[in-house]
Tab-separated table of C-alpha atoms in Angstrom:
chain	number	residue	atom	x	y	z
A	477	UNK	CA	109.545	82.198	91.172
A	478	UNK	CA	107.749	83.018	94.292
A	479	UNK	CA	105.567	80.164	95.363
A	480	UNK	CA	102.895	81.372	97.835
A	481	UNK	CA	99.837	80.172	99.557
A	482	UNK	CA	96.595	81.624	98.348
A	483	UNK	CA	95.509	82.580	101.992
A	484	UNK	CA	98.669	84.743	102.276
A	485	UNK	CA	97.811	86.506	98.973
A	486	UNK	CA	94.424	87.176	100.376
A	487	UNK	CA	95.782	88.633	103.627
A	488	UNK	CA	98.071	90.950	101.662
A	489	UNK	CA	95.234	92.317	99.501
A	490	UNK	CA	92.959	92.652	102.667
A	491	UNK	CA	95.743	94.661	104.399
A	492	UNK	CA	96.109	96.727	101.248
A	493	UNK	CA	92.434	97.392	101.039
A	494	UNK	CA	92.098	98.380	104.508
A	495	UNK	CA	94.916	100.736	104.542
A	496	UNK	CA	93.882	102.440	101.218
A	497	UNK	CA	94.430	105.353	100.470
A	498	UNK	CA	97.646	104.884	102.466
A	499	UNK	CA	100.363	102.381	101.508
A	500	UNK	CA	100.203	99.095	103.393
A	501	UNK	CA	103.321	97.301	104.161
A	502	UNK	CA	104.545	93.984	105.927
A	503	UNK	CA	106.584	90.921	105.756
A	504	UNK	CA	106.094	87.328	105.502
A	505	UNK	CA	108.690	85.265	107.453
A	506	UNK	CA	109.726	81.741	106.695
A	507	UNK	CA	112.312	79.355	108.163
A	508	UNK	CA	115.909	80.607	107.769
A	509	UNK	CA	117.278	78.905	104.489
A	510	UNK	CA	113.755	78.137	103.092
A	511	UNK	CA	112.012	80.062	100.418
A	512	UNK	CA	108.514	79.224	101.761
A	513	UNK	CA	106.691	82.230	103.252
A	514	UNK	CA	104.707	81.142	106.153
A	515	UNK	CA	104.026	83.808	108.717
A	516	UNK	CA	102.452	87.079	107.723
A	517	UNK	CA	103.503	90.046	109.720
A	518	UNK	CA	101.440	93.390	109.130
A	519	UNK	CA	103.772	96.263	109.775
A	520	UNK	CA	102.971	99.922	110.652
A	521	UNK	CA	103.548	102.387	107.942
A	522	UNK	CA	105.456	105.000	109.824
A	523	UNK	CA	104.678	107.559	106.991
A	524	UNK	CA	101.119	107.431	107.976
A	525	UNK	CA	100.001	110.354	110.194
A	526	UNK	CA	99.877	109.070	113.871
A	527	UNK	CA	98.249	112.041	115.510
A	528	UNK	CA	101.431	112.449	117.742
A	529	UNK	CA	103.063	115.618	116.194
A	530	UNK	CA	106.366	114.994	117.511
A	531	UNK	CA	106.464	111.459	116.194
A	532	UNK	CA	105.136	112.670	112.782
A	533	UNK	CA	107.848	115.392	112.714
A	534	UNK	CA	110.497	112.910	113.445
A	535	UNK	CA	109.149	110.575	110.692
A	536	UNK	CA	109.132	113.533	108.249
A	537	UNK	CA	112.702	114.332	109.235
A	538	UNK	CA	113.946	110.710	108.689
A	539	UNK	CA	111.993	110.515	105.324
A	540	UNK	CA	113.862	113.795	104.109
A	541	UNK	CA	117.113	112.026	105.095
A	542	UNK	CA	116.280	108.682	103.321
A	543	UNK	CA	114.717	110.212	100.147
A	544	UNK	CA	116.569	113.555	99.717
A	545	UNK	CA	115.400	116.131	97.256
A	546	UNK	CA	115.417	113.824	94.401
A	547	UNK	CA	112.486	111.881	95.763
A	548	UNK	CA	110.836	114.187	98.088
A	549	UNK	CA	107.887	114.535	95.665
A	550	UNK	CA	105.639	112.307	93.637
A	551	UNK	CA	103.648	113.783	90.742
A	552	UNK	CA	104.171	117.207	92.145
A	553	UNK	CA	103.064	116.394	95.688
A	554	UNK	CA	105.035	116.108	98.851
A	555	UNK	CA	105.633	112.378	99.639
A	556	UNK	CA	103.364	110.897	102.075
A	557	UNK	CA	101.868	107.789	103.320
A	558	UNK	CA	99.694	107.641	100.168
A	559	UNK	CA	102.723	107.344	97.982
A	560	UNK	CA	105.474	106.019	100.217
A	561	UNK	CA	105.957	103.454	103.087
A	562	UNK	CA	108.526	102.898	105.611
A	563	UNK	CA	108.453	100.394	108.524
A	564	UNK	CA	108.235	101.674	111.971
A	565	UNK	CA	111.655	101.391	113.415
A	566	UNK	CA	110.814	100.172	116.805
A	567	UNK	CA	108.378	97.688	115.386
A	568	UNK	CA	110.873	96.440	112.790
A	569	UNK	CA	113.501	95.776	115.295
A	570	UNK	CA	111.069	94.054	117.493
A	571	UNK	CA	109.779	91.876	114.701
A	572	UNK	CA	113.616	91.088	113.593
A	573	UNK	CA	114.322	89.975	117.100
A	574	UNK	CA	111.360	87.788	117.041
A	575	UNK	CA	112.346	86.300	113.627
A	576	UNK	CA	115.931	85.724	114.950
A	577	UNK	CA	114.580	83.733	118.139
A	578	UNK	CA	112.413	81.726	115.882
A	579	UNK	CA	115.226	81.037	113.070
A	580	UNK	CA	113.295	83.008	110.405
A	581	UNK	CA	113.966	85.502	107.836
A	582	UNK	CA	111.631	87.839	105.856
A	583	UNK	CA	111.174	85.709	102.579
A	584	UNK	CA	108.714	88.419	101.388
A	585	UNK	CA	108.405	91.968	101.975
A	586	UNK	CA	105.437	93.520	100.596
A	587	UNK	CA	103.729	96.779	100.239
A	588	UNK	CA	100.797	98.544	98.170
A	589	UNK	CA	100.941	101.281	95.670
A	590	UNK	CA	97.633	103.217	95.881
A	591	UNK	CA	98.072	105.328	92.571
A	592	UNK	CA	100.509	103.545	90.500
A	593	UNK	CA	100.915	99.982	88.947
A	594	UNK	CA	102.456	97.237	91.057
A	595	UNK	CA	106.086	97.944	89.947
A	596	UNK	CA	108.950	99.155	92.022
A	597	UNK	CA	109.408	102.975	92.188
A	598	UNK	CA	112.902	104.431	92.226
A	599	UNK	CA	112.584	104.919	95.973
A	600	UNK	CA	111.685	101.243	96.318
A	601	UNK	CA	114.588	100.155	94.227
A	602	UNK	CA	116.837	102.420	96.369
A	603	UNK	CA	115.516	101.119	99.612
A	604	UNK	CA	115.819	97.603	98.645
A	605	UNK	CA	119.290	98.006	97.401
A	606	UNK	CA	120.592	99.490	100.606
A	607	UNK	CA	123.532	98.169	102.719
A	608	UNK	CA	121.424	95.706	104.586
A	609	UNK	CA	119.604	94.343	101.540
A	610	UNK	CA	119.380	90.627	100.966
A	611	UNK	CA	119.195	89.190	97.461
A	612	UNK	CA	116.929	86.354	98.534
A	613	UNK	CA	113.923	88.442	99.329
A	614	UNK	CA	110.927	88.744	97.270
A	615	UNK	CA	109.635	92.137	97.121
A	616	UNK	CA	105.798	91.890	96.453
A	617	UNK	CA	103.936	94.907	95.339
A	618	UNK	CA	100.324	95.065	94.975
A	619	UNK	CA	98.137	97.890	93.388
A	620	UNK	CA	94.715	99.238	94.969
A	621	UNK	CA	94.280	102.026	92.306
A	622	UNK	CA	90.964	101.839	90.385
A	623	UNK	CA	92.726	101.007	87.129
A	624	UNK	CA	94.603	98.064	88.578
A	625	UNK	CA	95.389	95.268	85.998
A	626	UNK	CA	94.739	91.704	87.488
A	627	UNK	CA	97.900	89.442	87.439
A	628	UNK	CA	97.387	87.008	90.104
A	629	UNK	CA	94.208	85.692	91.558
A	630	UNK	CA	92.220	88.709	90.232
A	631	UNK	CA	94.705	91.200	91.741
A	632	UNK	CA	97.497	93.427	90.543
A	633	UNK	CA	100.021	91.477	92.629
A	634	UNK	CA	103.594	91.158	91.390
A	635	UNK	CA	106.983	89.907	92.769
A	636	UNK	CA	110.503	91.204	92.205
A	637	UNK	CA	113.867	90.521	93.069
A	638	UNK	CA	116.074	93.687	93.581
A	639	UNK	CA	119.602	93.381	93.682
A	640	UNK	CA	122.171	96.292	93.625
A	641	UNK	CA	119.606	98.399	91.875
A	642	UNK	CA	118.532	95.883	89.199
A	643	UNK	CA	114.781	94.791	89.202
A	644	UNK	CA	113.930	91.386	87.887
A	645	UNK	CA	110.171	90.355	87.896
A	646	UNK	CA	109.535	86.839	88.752
A	647	UNK	CA	106.521	84.537	88.224
A	648	UNK	CA	104.103	84.006	91.161
A	649	UNK	CA	102.654	80.468	91.600
A	650	UNK	CA	99.654	80.535	94.100
A	651	UNK	CA	98.979	77.236	95.757
A	652	UNK	CA	96.364	76.006	98.391
A	653	UNK	CA	99.227	74.309	100.199
A	654	UNK	CA	102.943	73.908	99.927
A	655	UNK	CA	102.356	70.187	100.024
A	656	UNK	CA	103.412	68.846	96.592
A	657	UNK	CA	104.066	72.258	95.163
A	658	UNK	CA	107.630	72.824	93.729
A	659	UNK	CA	109.213	74.235	96.736
A	660	UNK	CA	111.660	71.453	97.691
A	661	UNK	CA	112.048	67.771	98.495
A	662	UNK	CA	111.024	68.234	102.124
A	663	UNK	CA	107.500	68.480	100.996
A	664	UNK	CA	107.213	64.870	100.064
A	665	UNK	CA	105.307	63.044	102.880
A	666	UNK	CA	107.286	60.632	104.970
A	667	UNK	CA	106.552	57.010	104.107
A	668	UNK	CA	105.551	54.648	106.979
């Protein structure tokens, strides 16, 4: 089960709406060894056109390598930032170093689907199951499509564990505060 604060849900949805029709992406860091998402980090979707032709061409080449021919299209269209996300490599490295220095890990990796339900695509599954995957990560997907079906707080907001290609949906509990939520004994206030 993913236990997440309501303000973080609102931040994810705001990010997704701001980026629409492009897919938004990001992470929520938490203390290493803790399942509690604390610090939201908006990431750049490197698949989104940047205006720098050289950088955009480099991203298209990397996308071709990552996705291959089998996933190069979505519903007959060339994959783009409206149907695919990838973290900006330089930003991802910088954020990982920052998390390491703070003794954090990515508790949640999130992204939006702009034209499909909030369920992992085969591309999402393949990327989450790669050699650097971590079975502890909660993969949150939200949908900003017009036909979105509310699941959490009025939004189509779903969480999954993806391990070795196997997708398992998990419940989401939205709380105002982690105090007294079911996230561990460390939430019990000390007695004087």
